[in-house]
mmCIF file of C-alpha atoms in Angstrom:
data_model
loop_
_atom_site.group_PDB
_atom_site.id
_atom_site.type_symbol
_atom_site.label_atom_id
_atom_site.label_comp_id
_atom_site.label_asym_id
_atom_site.label_seq_id
_atom_site.Cartn_x
_atom_site.Cartn_y
_atom_site.Cartn_z
ATOM 1 C CA MET A 318 -32.871 -232.472 47.892
ATOM 2 C CA TYR A 319 -31.855 -232.889 51.526
ATOM 3 C CA LEU A 320 -28.965 -230.535 50.857
ATOM 4 C CA TYR A 321 -31.349 -227.811 49.671
ATOM 5 C CA ILE A 322 -33.601 -228.321 52.698
ATOM 6 C CA GLY A 323 -30.572 -228.087 54.957
ATOM 7 C CA ILE A 324 -29.402 -224.875 53.303
ATOM 8 C CA ILE A 325 -32.856 -223.286 53.621
ATOM 9 C CA PHE A 326 -33.033 -224.375 57.263
ATOM 10 C CA LEU A 327 -29.589 -222.886 57.919
ATOM 11 C CA ILE A 328 -30.565 -219.604 56.251
ATOM 12 C CA CYS A 329 -33.675 -219.422 58.440
ATOM 13 C CA ILE A 330 -31.578 -219.966 61.562
ATOM 14 C CA VAL A 331 -29.086 -217.272 60.531
ATOM 15 C CA CYS A 332 -31.884 -214.787 59.729
ATOM 16 C CA SER A 333 -33.615 -215.504 63.042
ATOM 17 C CA LEU A 334 -30.365 -215.010 64.940
ATOM 18 C CA PHE A 335 -29.683 -211.772 63.080
ATOM 19 C CA CYS A 336 -33.170 -210.428 63.879
ATOM 20 C CA PHE A 337 -32.809 -211.445 67.526
ATOM 21 C CA LEU A 338 -29.450 -209.694 67.886
ATOM 22 C CA ARG A 339 -30.665 -206.613 66.032
ATOM 23 C CA ARG A 340 -33.749 -206.412 68.239
ATOM 24 C CA LYS A 341 -31.650 -206.801 71.372
ATOM 25 C CA HIS A 342 -29.240 -204.100 70.210
ATOM 26 C CA ALA A 343 -32.113 -201.703 69.396
ATOM 27 C CA ALA A 344 -33.760 -202.269 72.789
ATOM 28 C CA LYS A 345 -30.459 -201.745 74.614
ATOM 29 C CA LYS A 346 -29.795 -198.546 72.688
ATOM 30 C CA VAL A 347 -33.161 -197.105 73.758
ATOM 31 C CA CYS A 348 -32.715 -198.221 77.367
ATOM 32 C CA ASP A 349 -29.263 -196.612 77.569
ATOM 33 C CA MET A 350 -30.600 -193.178 76.573
ATOM 34 C CA THR A 351 -31.473 -190.556 79.145
ATOM 35 C CA CYS A 352 -34.916 -188.940 79.058
ATOM 36 C CA GLU A 353 -33.402 -185.747 77.633
ATOM 37 C CA GLN A 354 -31.650 -187.678 74.866
ATOM 38 C CA LYS A 355 -34.868 -189.481 73.957
ATOM 39 C CA CYS A 356 -36.865 -186.244 73.770
ATOM 40 C CA SER A 357 -34.178 -184.543 71.697
ATOM 41 C CA LEU A 358 -33.975 -187.470 69.281
ATOM 42 C CA ILE A 359 -37.729 -187.827 68.835
ATOM 43 C CA GLU A 360 -38.113 -184.098 68.157
ATOM 44 C CA ASN A 361 -35.466 -184.287 65.427
ATOM 45 C CA LEU A 362 -37.098 -187.362 63.930
ATOM 46 C CA LEU A 363 -40.615 -185.892 63.971
ATOM 47 C CA PHE A 364 -39.720 -182.462 62.608
ATOM 48 C CA PRO A 365 -39.855 -183.482 58.891
ATOM 49 C CA PHE A 366 -43.315 -184.967 59.467
ATOM 50 C CA GLY A 367 -44.713 -181.778 61.035
ATOM 51 C CA TYR A 368 -45.198 -183.249 64.509
ATOM 52 C CA THR A 369 -43.889 -182.824 68.024
ATOM 53 C CA TYR A 370 -43.842 -184.942 71.171
ATOM 54 C CA ILE A 371 -45.796 -183.905 74.290
ATOM 55 C CA LYS A 372 -43.772 -185.432 77.128
ATOM 56 C CA SER A 373 -46.285 -184.729 79.911
ATOM 57 C CA GLN A 374 -48.986 -186.820 78.214
ATOM 58 C CA ASP A 375 -46.867 -189.234 76.127
ATOM 59 C CA ILE A 376 -48.702 -188.201 72.950
ATOM 60 C CA PHE A 377 -47.835 -186.650 69.605
ATOM 61 C CA SER A 378 -49.179 -183.389 68.219
ATOM 62 C CA SER A 379 -48.769 -181.115 65.202
ATOM 63 C CA SER A 380 -46.211 -178.318 65.228
ATOM 64 C CA LEU A 381 -47.003 -174.684 64.420
ATOM 65 C CA ASP A 382 -44.791 -174.725 61.323
ATOM 66 C CA ALA A 383 -45.983 -178.123 60.060
ATOM 67 C CA TRP A 384 -45.543 -178.604 56.313
ATOM 68 C CA GLN A 385 -49.234 -179.557 56.045
ATOM 69 C CA LYS A 386 -50.095 -175.874 56.371
ATOM 70 C CA ARG A 387 -49.027 -175.242 52.772
ATOM 71 C CA PHE A 388 -51.728 -177.529 51.387
ATOM 72 C CA GLY A 389 -54.753 -176.032 53.142
ATOM 73 C CA TYR A 390 -57.966 -178.023 53.196
ATOM 74 C CA THR A 391 -60.595 -179.242 50.776
ATOM 75 C CA ALA A 392 -63.487 -181.619 51.395
ATOM 76 C CA PHE A 393 -61.842 -184.172 49.100
ATOM 77 C CA TYR A 394 -59.255 -184.806 51.831
ATOM 78 C CA ASP A 395 -61.953 -186.203 54.112
ATOM 79 C CA HIS A 396 -63.626 -188.202 51.365
ATOM 80 C CA SER A 397 -60.374 -189.983 50.503
ATOM 81 C CA ALA A 398 -59.098 -190.420 54.084
ATOM 82 C CA SER A 399 -60.217 -194.032 54.573
ATOM 83 C CA HIS A 400 -58.018 -195.084 51.645
ATOM 84 C CA PHE A 401 -55.057 -194.054 53.806
ATOM 85 C CA HIS A 402 -56.251 -195.923 56.929
ATOM 86 C CA MET A 403 -57.806 -192.821 58.484
ATOM 87 C CA VAL A 404 -61.328 -193.476 59.763
ATOM 88 C CA PHE A 405 -62.812 -190.504 61.597
ATOM 89 C CA ASP A 406 -65.882 -188.408 62.262
ATOM 90 C CA ALA A 407 -65.538 -184.973 60.664
ATOM 91 C CA LEU A 408 -67.453 -181.861 61.689
ATOM 92 C CA PRO A 409 -66.862 -178.927 59.299
ATOM 93 C CA VAL A 410 -68.349 -175.626 60.467
ATOM 94 C CA TYR A 411 -68.619 -172.958 57.747
ATOM 95 C CA PHE A 412 -69.469 -169.344 58.536
ATOM 96 C CA ASP A 413 -69.024 -165.893 57.002
ATOM 97 C CA TYR A 414 -66.987 -163.245 58.775
ATOM 98 C CA ALA A 415 -65.080 -160.104 57.691
ATOM 99 C CA GLY A 416 -65.533 -160.695 53.967
ATOM 100 C CA HIS A 417 -64.386 -164.318 54.009
ATOM 101 C CA THR A 418 -65.964 -167.725 54.435
ATOM 102 C CA TRP A 419 -64.263 -169.426 57.362
ATOM 103 C CA LEU A 420 -64.017 -173.127 58.094
ATOM 104 C CA ILE A 421 -63.283 -174.517 61.540
ATOM 105 C CA GLU A 422 -63.287 -178.283 61.324
ATOM 106 C CA PHE A 423 -63.100 -180.961 64.004
ATOM 107 C CA TRP A 424 -62.017 -184.573 63.563
ATOM 108 C CA LYS A 425 -61.864 -187.559 65.911
ATOM 109 C CA GLY A 426 -61.101 -191.158 65.098
ATOM 110 C CA GLN A 427 -58.430 -193.655 64.122
ATOM 111 C CA TYR A 428 -55.379 -192.681 62.092
ATOM 112 C CA GLY A 429 -53.667 -195.975 61.322
ATOM 113 C CA ILE A 430 -52.261 -197.088 64.668
ATOM 114 C CA ASN A 431 -53.010 -193.700 66.238
ATOM 115 C CA ALA A 432 -56.251 -192.769 67.957
ATOM 116 C CA GLY A 433 -56.627 -189.021 68.007
ATOM 117 C CA CYS A 434 -58.375 -185.775 67.172
ATOM 118 C CA GLU A 435 -57.842 -182.481 65.368
ATOM 119 C CA ILE A 436 -59.060 -178.898 65.195
ATOM 120 C CA GLY A 437 -58.201 -176.967 62.031
ATOM 121 C CA ILE A 438 -58.833 -173.301 61.173
ATOM 122 C CA TYR A 439 -59.067 -172.242 57.532
ATOM 123 C CA ARG A 440 -60.603 -169.488 55.420
ATOM 124 C CA SER A 441 -61.283 -168.762 51.774
ATOM 125 C CA GLU A 442 -60.124 -165.734 49.813
ATOM 126 C CA HIS A 443 -63.693 -164.399 49.555
ATOM 127 C CA LEU A 444 -67.289 -165.173 50.490
ATOM 128 C CA LEU A 445 -68.620 -168.481 49.160
ATOM 129 C CA SER A 446 -72.032 -169.880 48.443
ATOM 130 C CA LYS A 447 -72.971 -173.160 50.109
ATOM 131 C CA GLU A 448 -72.631 -174.925 46.771
ATOM 132 C CA GLU A 449 -68.948 -173.920 46.650
ATOM 133 C CA TYR A 450 -68.024 -175.305 50.062
ATOM 134 C CA SER A 451 -67.242 -178.821 48.877
ATOM 135 C CA SER A 452 -64.991 -177.755 46.001
ATOM 136 C CA GLU A 453 -63.139 -174.797 47.521
ATOM 137 C CA LEU A 454 -59.526 -175.053 48.603
ATOM 138 C CA PHE A 455 -59.392 -173.302 51.981
ATOM 139 C CA HIS A 456 -56.111 -171.824 53.193
ATOM 140 C CA ALA A 457 -54.761 -172.294 56.696
ATOM 141 C CA VAL A 458 -54.929 -169.059 58.677
ATOM 142 C CA GLU A 459 -51.862 -166.910 59.198
ATOM 143 C CA GLU A 460 -50.195 -166.444 62.564
ATOM 144 C CA GLU A 461 -52.158 -163.303 63.439
ATOM 145 C CA GLU A 462 -55.444 -165.128 62.724
ATOM 146 C CA MET A 463 -54.775 -168.184 64.871
ATOM 147 C CA LEU A 464 -57.106 -168.741 67.823
ATOM 148 C CA PRO A 465 -56.752 -170.103 71.371
ATOM 149 C CA LEU A 466 -57.961 -173.705 71.036
ATOM 150 C CA SER A 467 -58.622 -176.251 73.732
ATOM 151 C CA PHE A 468 -59.868 -179.823 73.797
ATOM 152 C CA GLN A 469 -60.039 -182.871 75.988
ATOM 153 C CA LEU A 470 -60.251 -186.192 74.160
ATOM 154 C CA SER A 471 -61.853 -189.154 75.927
ATOM 155 C CA HIS A 472 -62.406 -192.755 74.882
ATOM 156 C CA ASN A 473 -65.375 -194.308 76.679
ATOM 157 C CA HIS A 474 -64.933 -191.728 79.467
ATOM 158 C CA LEU A 475 -61.174 -192.464 79.748
ATOM 159 C CA LEU A 476 -59.161 -189.287 79.203
ATOM 160 C CA LEU A 477 -56.603 -189.765 76.424
ATOM 161 C CA ALA A 478 -55.311 -186.236 75.862
ATOM 162 C CA GLY A 479 -55.921 -182.610 76.685
ATOM 163 C CA LEU A 480 -54.301 -179.610 75.005
ATOM 164 C CA ASN A 481 -54.728 -175.843 75.187
ATOM 165 C CA LYS A 482 -52.795 -173.695 72.724
ATOM 166 C CA VAL A 483 -52.997 -170.865 70.205
ATOM 167 C CA HIS A 484 -52.787 -172.746 66.934
ATOM 168 C CA TRP A 485 -54.106 -173.184 63.404
ATOM 169 C CA TRP A 486 -54.177 -177.011 63.610
ATOM 170 C CA LEU A 487 -54.252 -178.444 67.127
ATOM 171 C CA THR A 488 -54.001 -182.236 67.252
ATOM 172 C CA ALA A 489 -53.360 -185.152 69.590
ATOM 173 C CA PHE A 490 -52.414 -188.690 68.572
ATOM 174 C CA CYS A 491 -52.097 -191.651 70.938
ATOM 175 C CA THR A 492 -49.921 -194.260 69.230
ATOM 176 C CA GLY A 493 -50.935 -197.880 69.726
ATOM 177 C CA HIS A 494 -54.395 -196.985 71.019
ATOM 178 C CA PHE A 495 -57.416 -198.181 69.040
ATOM 179 C CA ALA A 496 -60.845 -196.525 69.118
ATOM 180 C CA ASN A 497 -63.915 -196.311 66.953
ATOM 181 C CA PRO A 498 -64.857 -192.692 66.144
ATOM 182 C CA LYS A 499 -68.277 -193.008 67.805
ATOM 183 C CA ASP A 500 -66.606 -193.957 71.107
ATOM 184 C CA LEU A 501 -64.434 -190.836 71.178
ATOM 185 C CA GLU A 502 -65.607 -187.580 72.730
ATOM 186 C CA MET A 503 -64.090 -184.111 72.412
ATOM 187 C CA ASP A 504 -64.834 -181.341 74.907
ATOM 188 C CA ILE A 505 -63.889 -178.254 72.917
ATOM 189 C CA SER A 506 -63.487 -174.555 73.589
ATOM 190 C CA ILE A 507 -62.448 -171.782 71.203
ATOM 191 C CA THR A 508 -61.793 -168.170 72.163
ATOM 192 C CA PHE A 509 -62.569 -165.674 69.419
ATOM 193 C CA PRO A 510 -61.121 -162.163 69.010
ATOM 194 C CA ASN A 511 -64.519 -160.459 69.063
ATOM 195 C CA ALA A 512 -68.221 -161.078 69.654
ATOM 196 C CA CYS A 513 -69.086 -160.840 65.959
ATOM 197 C CA MET A 514 -66.896 -163.784 64.972
ATOM 198 C CA ALA A 515 -67.946 -165.794 68.023
ATOM 199 C CA SER A 516 -71.606 -165.219 67.166
ATOM 200 C CA ALA A 517 -71.146 -166.220 63.510
ATOM 201 C CA PHE A 518 -69.487 -169.497 64.546
ATOM 202 C CA THR A 519 -72.065 -170.185 67.268
ATOM 203 C CA VAL A 520 -75.023 -169.668 64.936
ATOM 204 C CA ALA A 521 -73.507 -172.017 62.346
ATOM 205 C CA LEU A 522 -72.768 -174.695 64.938
ATOM 206 C CA GLU A 523 -76.201 -174.510 66.552
ATOM 207 C CA ALA A 524 -77.830 -174.815 63.119
ATOM 208 C CA MET A 525 -76.080 -178.205 62.853
ATOM 209 C CA GLY A 526 -77.814 -179.453 65.996
ATOM 210 C CA TYR A 527 -75.138 -178.951 68.659
ATOM 211 C CA ASP A 528 -75.643 -177.474 72.104
ATOM 212 C CA VAL A 529 -73.296 -174.548 72.560
ATOM 213 C CA SER A 530 -72.198 -172.724 75.704
ATOM 214 C CA VAL A 531 -70.923 -169.161 75.337
ATOM 215 C CA CYS A 532 -68.981 -167.321 78.043
ATOM 216 C CA GLY A 533 -67.786 -163.957 76.803
ATOM 217 C CA LEU A 534 -65.710 -164.685 73.720
ATOM 218 C CA LYS A 535 -65.233 -168.356 74.568
ATOM 219 C CA VAL A 536 -67.446 -170.891 72.817
ATOM 220 C CA CYS A 537 -67.653 -174.412 74.262
ATOM 221 C CA PHE A 538 -69.357 -177.576 73.065
ATOM 222 C CA THR A 539 -68.986 -181.351 73.020
ATOM 223 C CA PHE A 540 -68.325 -183.298 69.846
ATOM 224 C CA HIS A 541 -69.506 -186.862 70.477
ATOM 225 C CA ARG A 542 -72.266 -187.962 68.149
ATOM 226 C CA CYS A 543 -71.614 -186.702 64.650
ATOM 227 C CA HIS A 544 -74.821 -185.126 63.329
ATOM 228 C CA THR A 545 -73.361 -184.531 59.868
ATOM 229 C CA CYS A 546 -71.599 -187.866 59.249
ATOM 230 C CA HIS A 547 -73.558 -189.720 56.609
ATOM 231 C CA HIS A 548 -71.989 -192.601 54.707
ATOM 232 C CA SER A 549 -73.378 -194.930 52.098
ATOM 233 C CA CYS A 550 -73.742 -198.622 52.882
ATOM 234 C CA LEU A 551 -70.660 -199.420 50.814
ATOM 235 C CA ALA A 552 -68.636 -196.688 52.537
ATOM 236 C CA ARG A 553 -69.629 -198.007 55.978
ATOM 237 C CA LEU A 554 -68.541 -201.512 55.040
ATOM 238 C CA TYR A 555 -65.230 -200.205 53.727
ATOM 239 C CA ARG A 556 -64.624 -198.178 56.901
ATOM 240 C CA ARG A 557 -65.269 -201.278 59.006
ATOM 241 C CA TRP A 558 -62.789 -203.223 56.894
ATOM 242 C CA ILE A 559 -60.148 -200.524 57.389
ATOM 243 C CA GLN A 560 -60.878 -200.385 61.117
ATOM 244 C CA TRP A 561 -60.410 -204.147 61.367
ATOM 245 C CA GLN A 562 -56.984 -203.679 59.816
ATOM 246 C CA ASN A 563 -56.198 -200.759 62.117
ATOM 247 C CA ARG A 564 -57.118 -202.822 65.183
ATOM 248 C CA LEU A 565 -54.778 -205.612 64.082
ATOM 249 C CA LEU A 566 -51.984 -203.126 63.385
ATOM 250 C CA CYS A 567 -52.381 -201.598 66.864
ATOM 251 C CA ARG A 568 -52.189 -205.010 68.509
ATOM 252 C CA PHE A 569 -49.166 -205.956 66.446
ATOM 253 C CA PHE A 570 -47.447 -202.656 67.287
ATOM 254 C CA LEU A 571 -47.950 -203.210 71.033
ATOM 255 C CA TRP A 572 -46.768 -206.816 70.768
ATOM 256 C CA PHE A 573 -43.781 -205.980 68.588
ATOM 257 C CA THR A 574 -42.543 -203.126 70.809
ATOM 258 C CA ARG A 575 -42.852 -205.064 74.074
ATOM 259 C CA PRO A 576 -41.639 -204.844 76.836
ATOM 260 C CA PHE A 577 -41.660 -201.040 76.459
ATOM 261 C CA THR A 578 -44.773 -199.405 77.881
ATOM 262 C CA CYS A 579 -44.614 -195.686 76.968
ATOM 263 C CA ASN A 580 -45.087 -194.403 73.442
ATOM 264 C CA LEU A 581 -41.777 -192.548 73.418
ATOM 265 C CA ASP A 582 -39.798 -195.747 74.052
ATOM 266 C CA ARG A 583 -41.952 -197.804 71.694
ATOM 267 C CA VAL A 584 -41.526 -195.371 68.811
ATOM 268 C CA LEU A 585 -37.784 -194.939 69.347
ATOM 269 C CA PHE A 586 -37.370 -198.711 69.476
ATOM 270 C CA LEU A 587 -39.260 -198.959 66.201
ATOM 271 C CA PHE A 588 -36.938 -196.365 64.681
ATOM 272 C CA GLU A 589 -33.812 -198.176 65.838
ATOM 273 C CA TYR A 590 -35.057 -201.606 64.777
ATOM 274 C CA LEU A 591 -37.112 -200.917 61.622
ATOM 275 C CA PRO A 592 -36.673 -197.315 60.351
ATOM 276 C CA PRO A 593 -38.971 -197.764 57.299
ATOM 277 C CA VAL A 594 -41.825 -198.844 59.579
ATOM 278 C CA PHE A 595 -41.208 -195.823 61.816
ATOM 279 C CA HIS A 596 -41.585 -193.528 58.802
ATOM 280 C CA ARG A 597 -44.802 -195.277 57.828
ATOM 281 C CA VAL A 598 -46.289 -194.790 61.314
ATOM 282 C CA PHE A 599 -45.777 -191.023 61.172
ATOM 283 C CA GLN A 600 -47.172 -190.516 57.731
ATOM 284 C CA ILE A 601 -50.408 -189.325 59.355
ATOM 285 C CA HIS A 602 -51.914 -186.908 56.849
ATOM 286 C CA ARG A 603 -49.089 -187.537 54.418
ATOM 287 C CA SER A 604 -51.992 -188.398 52.121
ATOM 288 C CA SER A 605 -52.752 -184.674 51.968
ATOM 289 C CA ARG A 606 -49.799 -184.242 49.640
ATOM 290 C CA LYS A 607 -50.930 -187.088 47.409
ATOM 291 C CA VAL A 608 -54.490 -185.822 47.308
ATOM 292 C CA ARG A 609 -53.336 -182.265 46.594
ATOM 293 C CA LYS A 610 -51.513 -183.471 43.487
ATOM 294 C CA GLN A 611 -54.713 -184.998 42.207
ATOM 295 C CA LEU A 612 -56.675 -181.757 42.369
#
């Protein structure tokens, strides 16, 4: 019996030593890289996931040619999001323009260990009735239909990210940062190609109870309190349970990737030390593919 205990103890020591040496090697490898090497490596690693690294803000965002574009959007994505550790406020704005029903949707909340936000632009093949909104599969707009989008994301008045770009799906994700959706605020502006489209969007947004500022073709508003987010008692309890898990995961991520302080170094260290965990972190919206298969 003592022999077995001794063997188990020895195995534990060997495993601990192996983990220590592997961690030390991974940390040294990251520290030895130049800034250019780190940026080049992270871009190559993120490309299959549809994301890019924004060096100036130390955040991650979606790329123009992200694979998620192929799957479009349907309301079922939002309804199933919490099952994939995504807890957010969603604001879908539907309006009719040029023979199509358009959807510009806004999200803010927690995506696993990433606090962030999104703006997505989609349209249907034809005009829809309100009853069809929830079941329709909207397609992401083509390059010539993309719009200049801008947002500033704040958490309890602390600026987390700010982006301004012509895009179909503009996002920002702050890895390791935890936030409840109600504590996040998006200051948003969208520039439309003509007054007719701007007016159609503005009317739809104002009908949902939001104060809108219009300057020429630019429409601005703040997405803080979600006027359209209604969840059942059971759904609220489940979201709180998922958020409790997300908070723990964020804390563990920050502890595990110490003593690195910037997200670029933390994520690269995670890749060098535990590649499967790295892949799991950047499966934000990977659920879209799973959900699409169910439809």
